[in-house]
Coordinates of C-alpha atoms in Angstrom, one line a residue:
M119 CA 188.3 -129.5 24.6
S120 CA 189.4 -126.6 26.8
E121 CA 187.8 -123.2 26.7
V122 CA 191.0 -121.7 25.2
A123 CA 191.0 -124.3 22.5
V124 CA 187.3 -123.7 21.7
Q125 CA 187.9 -120.0 21.5
A126 CA 190.9 -120.5 19.1
S127 CA 188.8 -122.8 16.9
E128 CA 186.0 -120.3 16.7
L129 CA 188.5 -117.5 15.9
W130 CA 190.1 -119.5 13.0
S131 CA 186.6 -120.5 11.8
S132 CA 185.6 -116.8 11.7
L133 CA 188.8 -115.8 9.9
R134 CA 188.4 -118.6 7.3
Q135 CA 185.0 -117.2 6.3
R136 CA 186.7 -113.9 5.3
T137 CA 189.5 -115.2 3.1
Q138 CA 190.2 -117.9 0.5
A139 CA 193.7 -118.2 1.9
R140 CA 194.4 -121.5 3.7
I141 CA 194.8 -120.5 7.3
G142 CA 194.5 -122.3 10.6
L143 CA 194.3 -125.7 9.0
G144 CA 195.7 -127.6 12.0
R145 CA 197.6 -130.8 11.8
A146 CA 197.4 -134.5 12.1
G147 CA 200.7 -135.5 13.6
S148 CA 203.3 -133.9 11.3
A149 CA 200.9 -133.5 8.3
L150 CA 197.8 -131.7 7.3
P151 CA 194.4 -133.1 8.4
T152 CA 193.1 -135.4 5.6
R153 CA 190.2 -133.1 4.7
H154 CA 192.5 -130.1 4.0
R155 CA 195.1 -132.3 2.2
L156 CA 192.3 -133.5 -0.2
E157 CA 191.1 -129.9 -0.7
L158 CA 194.7 -128.9 -1.6
Q159 CA 195.0 -131.7 -4.1
A160 CA 191.6 -130.8 -5.7
A161 CA 192.8 -127.2 -6.0
H162 CA 196.0 -128.3 -7.6
A163 CA 194.1 -130.4 -10.1
A164 CA 191.7 -127.5 -10.9
A165 CA 194.7 -125.3 -11.6
R166 CA 196.3 -127.9 -14.0
D167 CA 193.0 -128.3 -15.8
A168 CA 192.6 -124.6 -16.2
V169 CA 196.1 -124.3 -17.9
H170 CA 195.6 -127.3 -20.2
S171 CA 191.9 -127.1 -21.1
P172 CA 191.4 -126.1 -24.8
F173 CA 190.2 -122.6 -25.7
E174 CA 186.7 -122.6 -27.2
P175 CA 186.2 -119.4 -29.2
D176 CA 182.6 -120.5 -30.1
V177 CA 181.7 -120.1 -26.4
I178 CA 182.9 -116.5 -26.4
A179 CA 181.3 -115.7 -29.8
A180 CA 178.0 -117.0 -28.5
G181 CA 178.3 -114.7 -25.5
L182 CA 178.9 -111.8 -27.8
A183 CA 176.0 -112.6 -30.2
G184 CA 175.5 -109.6 -32.4
T185 CA 179.0 -108.3 -32.0
P186 CA 181.5 -108.9 -34.9
T187 CA 184.4 -111.2 -34.0
V188 CA 187.5 -112.5 -35.7
R189 CA 189.7 -115.4 -34.7
V190 CA 193.4 -115.6 -34.7
R191 CA 196.2 -117.7 -33.3
S192 CA 199.6 -116.9 -32.0
S193 CA 202.8 -118.2 -33.4
A194 CA 202.8 -121.1 -30.9
P195 CA 201.5 -124.1 -32.8
D196 CA 200.3 -126.1 -29.8
R197 CA 199.8 -125.9 -26.1
L198 CA 203.1 -127.5 -25.1
T199 CA 205.0 -125.0 -27.3
Y200 CA 202.9 -122.2 -25.9
L201 CA 203.9 -123.1 -22.3
Q202 CA 207.6 -123.6 -23.2
R203 CA 208.0 -120.6 -25.5
P204 CA 206.3 -117.5 -24.1
D205 CA 207.8 -115.4 -26.9
L206 CA 205.7 -117.2 -29.5
G207 CA 202.5 -116.5 -27.6
R208 CA 203.3 -112.8 -27.9
R209 CA 203.3 -112.9 -31.7
L210 CA 200.5 -113.4 -34.2
D211 CA 200.5 -116.2 -36.7
P212 CA 201.6 -114.4 -39.9
T213 CA 198.7 -115.8 -41.9
D214 CA 196.2 -114.7 -39.4
R215 CA 197.8 -111.3 -39.1
A216 CA 197.3 -110.7 -42.8
H217 CA 193.6 -111.4 -42.6
L218 CA 192.8 -109.0 -39.8
P219 CA 190.4 -106.2 -40.8
T220 CA 192.0 -102.7 -40.7
G221 CA 190.5 -99.3 -39.9
E222 CA 190.7 -96.2 -37.8
W223 CA 189.5 -97.9 -34.6
D224 CA 189.5 -96.1 -31.2
A225 CA 190.0 -99.5 -29.5
V226 CA 190.0 -103.2 -30.0
F227 CA 189.1 -105.9 -27.4
V228 CA 191.2 -109.1 -27.6
V229 CA 190.0 -112.1 -25.7
A230 CA 192.9 -114.4 -25.1
D231 CA 193.0 -117.8 -23.5
G232 CA 196.2 -117.1 -21.6
L233 CA 196.8 -119.6 -18.7
S234 CA 193.1 -120.2 -17.9
S235 CA 190.6 -120.8 -20.7
R236 CA 188.1 -121.5 -18.0
A237 CA 188.3 -117.8 -16.8
V238 CA 187.9 -116.6 -20.3
H239 CA 184.9 -118.8 -21.0
E240 CA 183.1 -117.8 -17.8
H241 CA 183.8 -114.1 -17.6
A242 CA 185.2 -112.5 -20.8
A243 CA 182.0 -112.0 -22.9
A244 CA 180.2 -110.3 -20.0
V245 CA 183.1 -107.8 -19.4
V246 CA 183.3 -107.0 -23.1
R247 CA 179.5 -106.4 -23.3
E248 CA 179.3 -104.2 -20.2
T249 CA 182.4 -102.2 -21.1
A250 CA 181.4 -101.6 -24.8
A251 CA 177.9 -100.5 -23.7
R252 CA 179.6 -97.6 -21.8
L253 CA 181.6 -96.6 -24.9
E254 CA 178.8 -95.4 -27.1
D255 CA 180.9 -92.7 -28.9
W256 CA 183.9 -95.0 -29.5
H257 CA 184.6 -96.6 -32.8
L258 CA 185.3 -100.2 -31.7
A259 CA 186.9 -102.8 -33.8
P260 CA 185.6 -106.4 -34.1
V261 CA 186.5 -108.4 -31.0
V262 CA 189.5 -110.6 -31.6
L263 CA 189.4 -114.1 -30.2
A264 CA 193.0 -115.2 -29.8
E265 CA 194.2 -118.8 -29.2
Q266 CA 197.6 -119.7 -27.4
A267 CA 197.9 -116.0 -26.7
R268 CA 199.7 -113.9 -24.1
V269 CA 199.1 -110.3 -23.2
A270 CA 201.6 -108.8 -25.6
L271 CA 199.8 -110.4 -28.5
G272 CA 197.4 -107.5 -28.2
D273 CA 200.2 -105.1 -29.3
D274 CA 200.6 -107.0 -32.6
V275 CA 196.8 -107.1 -33.1
A276 CA 196.4 -103.3 -32.4
Q277 CA 199.2 -102.4 -34.8
A278 CA 197.9 -104.8 -37.6
M279 CA 194.3 -103.4 -37.3
G280 CA 195.2 -99.7 -36.8
A281 CA 193.6 -99.5 -33.4
A282 CA 194.7 -96.7 -31.1
M283 CA 194.2 -98.8 -27.9
V284 CA 193.9 -102.4 -27.0
V285 CA 192.2 -104.1 -24.1
V286 CA 193.4 -107.7 -23.7
L287 CA 191.1 -110.0 -21.5
V288 CA 193.2 -113.0 -20.6
G289 CA 193.0 -116.0 -18.3
E290 CA 195.4 -115.4 -15.4
R291 CA 197.8 -117.9 -14.1
P292 CA 195.7 -120.1 -11.8
G293 CA 196.7 -120.3 -8.1
M294 CA 195.7 -122.7 -5.4
S295 CA 192.7 -120.6 -4.4
A296 CA 191.5 -119.4 -7.9
A297 CA 191.5 -121.1 -11.2
D298 CA 189.0 -118.8 -13.0
S299 CA 190.6 -115.4 -12.5
L300 CA 190.3 -113.0 -15.5
G301 CA 192.7 -110.1 -16.1
A302 CA 192.3 -107.0 -18.3
Y303 CA 195.3 -105.2 -19.7
L304 CA 194.9 -101.8 -21.3
T305 CA 197.6 -100.4 -23.6
Y306 CA 197.6 -97.1 -25.6
R307 CA 199.5 -97.0 -29.0
P308 CA 201.4 -100.3 -28.4
T309 CA 204.4 -101.2 -30.4
P310 CA 205.3 -104.9 -30.7
G311 CA 208.6 -105.7 -29.1
V312 CA 209.0 -102.2 -27.6
T313 CA 206.0 -101.8 -25.3
T314 CA 206.6 -103.1 -21.8
D315 CA 204.4 -104.0 -18.9
A316 CA 205.1 -100.6 -17.4
D317 CA 203.2 -99.2 -20.4
R318 CA 200.0 -101.1 -19.5
N319 CA 197.3 -100.8 -16.9
C320 CA 195.9 -104.0 -15.4
L321 CA 192.7 -105.0 -13.6
S322 CA 193.1 -108.4 -12.0
N323 CA 190.9 -111.0 -10.3
I324 CA 187.7 -110.4 -12.3
R325 CA 185.5 -113.3 -11.2
P326 CA 182.3 -112.5 -9.4
P327 CA 181.1 -113.2 -6.8
L328 CA 184.5 -113.8 -5.2
G329 CA 186.5 -111.2 -7.1
L330 CA 185.9 -108.0 -9.1
S331 CA 182.3 -107.8 -10.5
Y332 CA 181.6 -107.3 -14.2
T333 CA 180.1 -103.9 -13.5
G334 CA 183.0 -102.9 -11.4
A335 CA 185.5 -104.0 -14.1
A336 CA 183.6 -102.2 -16.8
A337 CA 183.4 -99.0 -14.8
K338 CA 187.1 -99.1 -14.1
L339 CA 188.0 -100.0 -17.7
T340 CA 185.8 -97.2 -19.1
G341 CA 187.4 -94.7 -16.8
L342 CA 190.9 -95.7 -17.6
M343 CA 190.2 -95.8 -21.4
T344 CA 188.6 -92.4 -21.4
R345 CA 191.5 -90.9 -19.4
A346 CA 194.1 -92.7 -21.6
R347 CA 192.6 -91.2 -24.7
E348 CA 192.7 -87.7 -23.1
L349 CA 196.3 -88.1 -21.9
G350 CA 197.6 -90.2 -24.8
L351 CA 199.2 -92.8 -22.5
T352 CA 198.7 -95.8 -20.3
G353 CA 200.9 -97.5 -17.7
V354 CA 202.6 -95.9 -14.7
G355 CA 201.5 -92.5 -15.9
L356 CA 197.8 -93.3 -15.8
K357 CA 196.1 -93.8 -12.4
D358 CA 192.8 -95.4 -11.6
E359 CA 190.7 -92.5 -10.2
T360 CA 187.6 -94.7 -9.5
D361 CA 186.6 -94.3 -5.9
T362 CA 184.1 -97.2 -5.6
L363 CA 183.5 -100.6 -7.1
P364 CA 179.9 -100.7 -8.3
G365 CA 178.0 -103.9 -8.5

């Protein structure tokens, strides 16, 4: 191998250590080298598994031992319907809605399977615990564990329970480099069917050690929630003023 080729190989190797993106993979004829092709197929399989793996609320409840929880479903009766009818994943099952506890809550956390139950199983409980620990003067509702749920289901939950604010922790759409990414969506005074994504604040890629840490997510969420309560809004009018990512 020539000196130039060696230097190029070393450069690509160095760059690959700094990103999960697939770069500098080379080629075998007109195709990818076998090793990288197999890695791509494995990543695709992991993404499919993340989307279709069943939600296990007992896993979340165990991680939140000592914290009251309540379980609900969306109006999507099964996984296939959920994937084909996003609108049904945004609405509570009427029976479950009627059984939600009500009160004058400052905020409610909703843990939703979304498009990656794996992300929720691995990360959601820790984020709820660390964030709630920073909200000592807040009146928090029982944590809602929602199956076949999308982000906007939190609007319905907050309205039904009488919560001023909702934080939805949801499994994000898996990509070819991450199948376990958790998102957190914060909304102040949501109205089902009226509130839009522009009215929410989002933290994405919560998945230590490769993404945002639990401590970092909790610090940012606490800052945003505190500021949202002061301003009476979330979304494009609320900016993240956290300078650093602790943890």
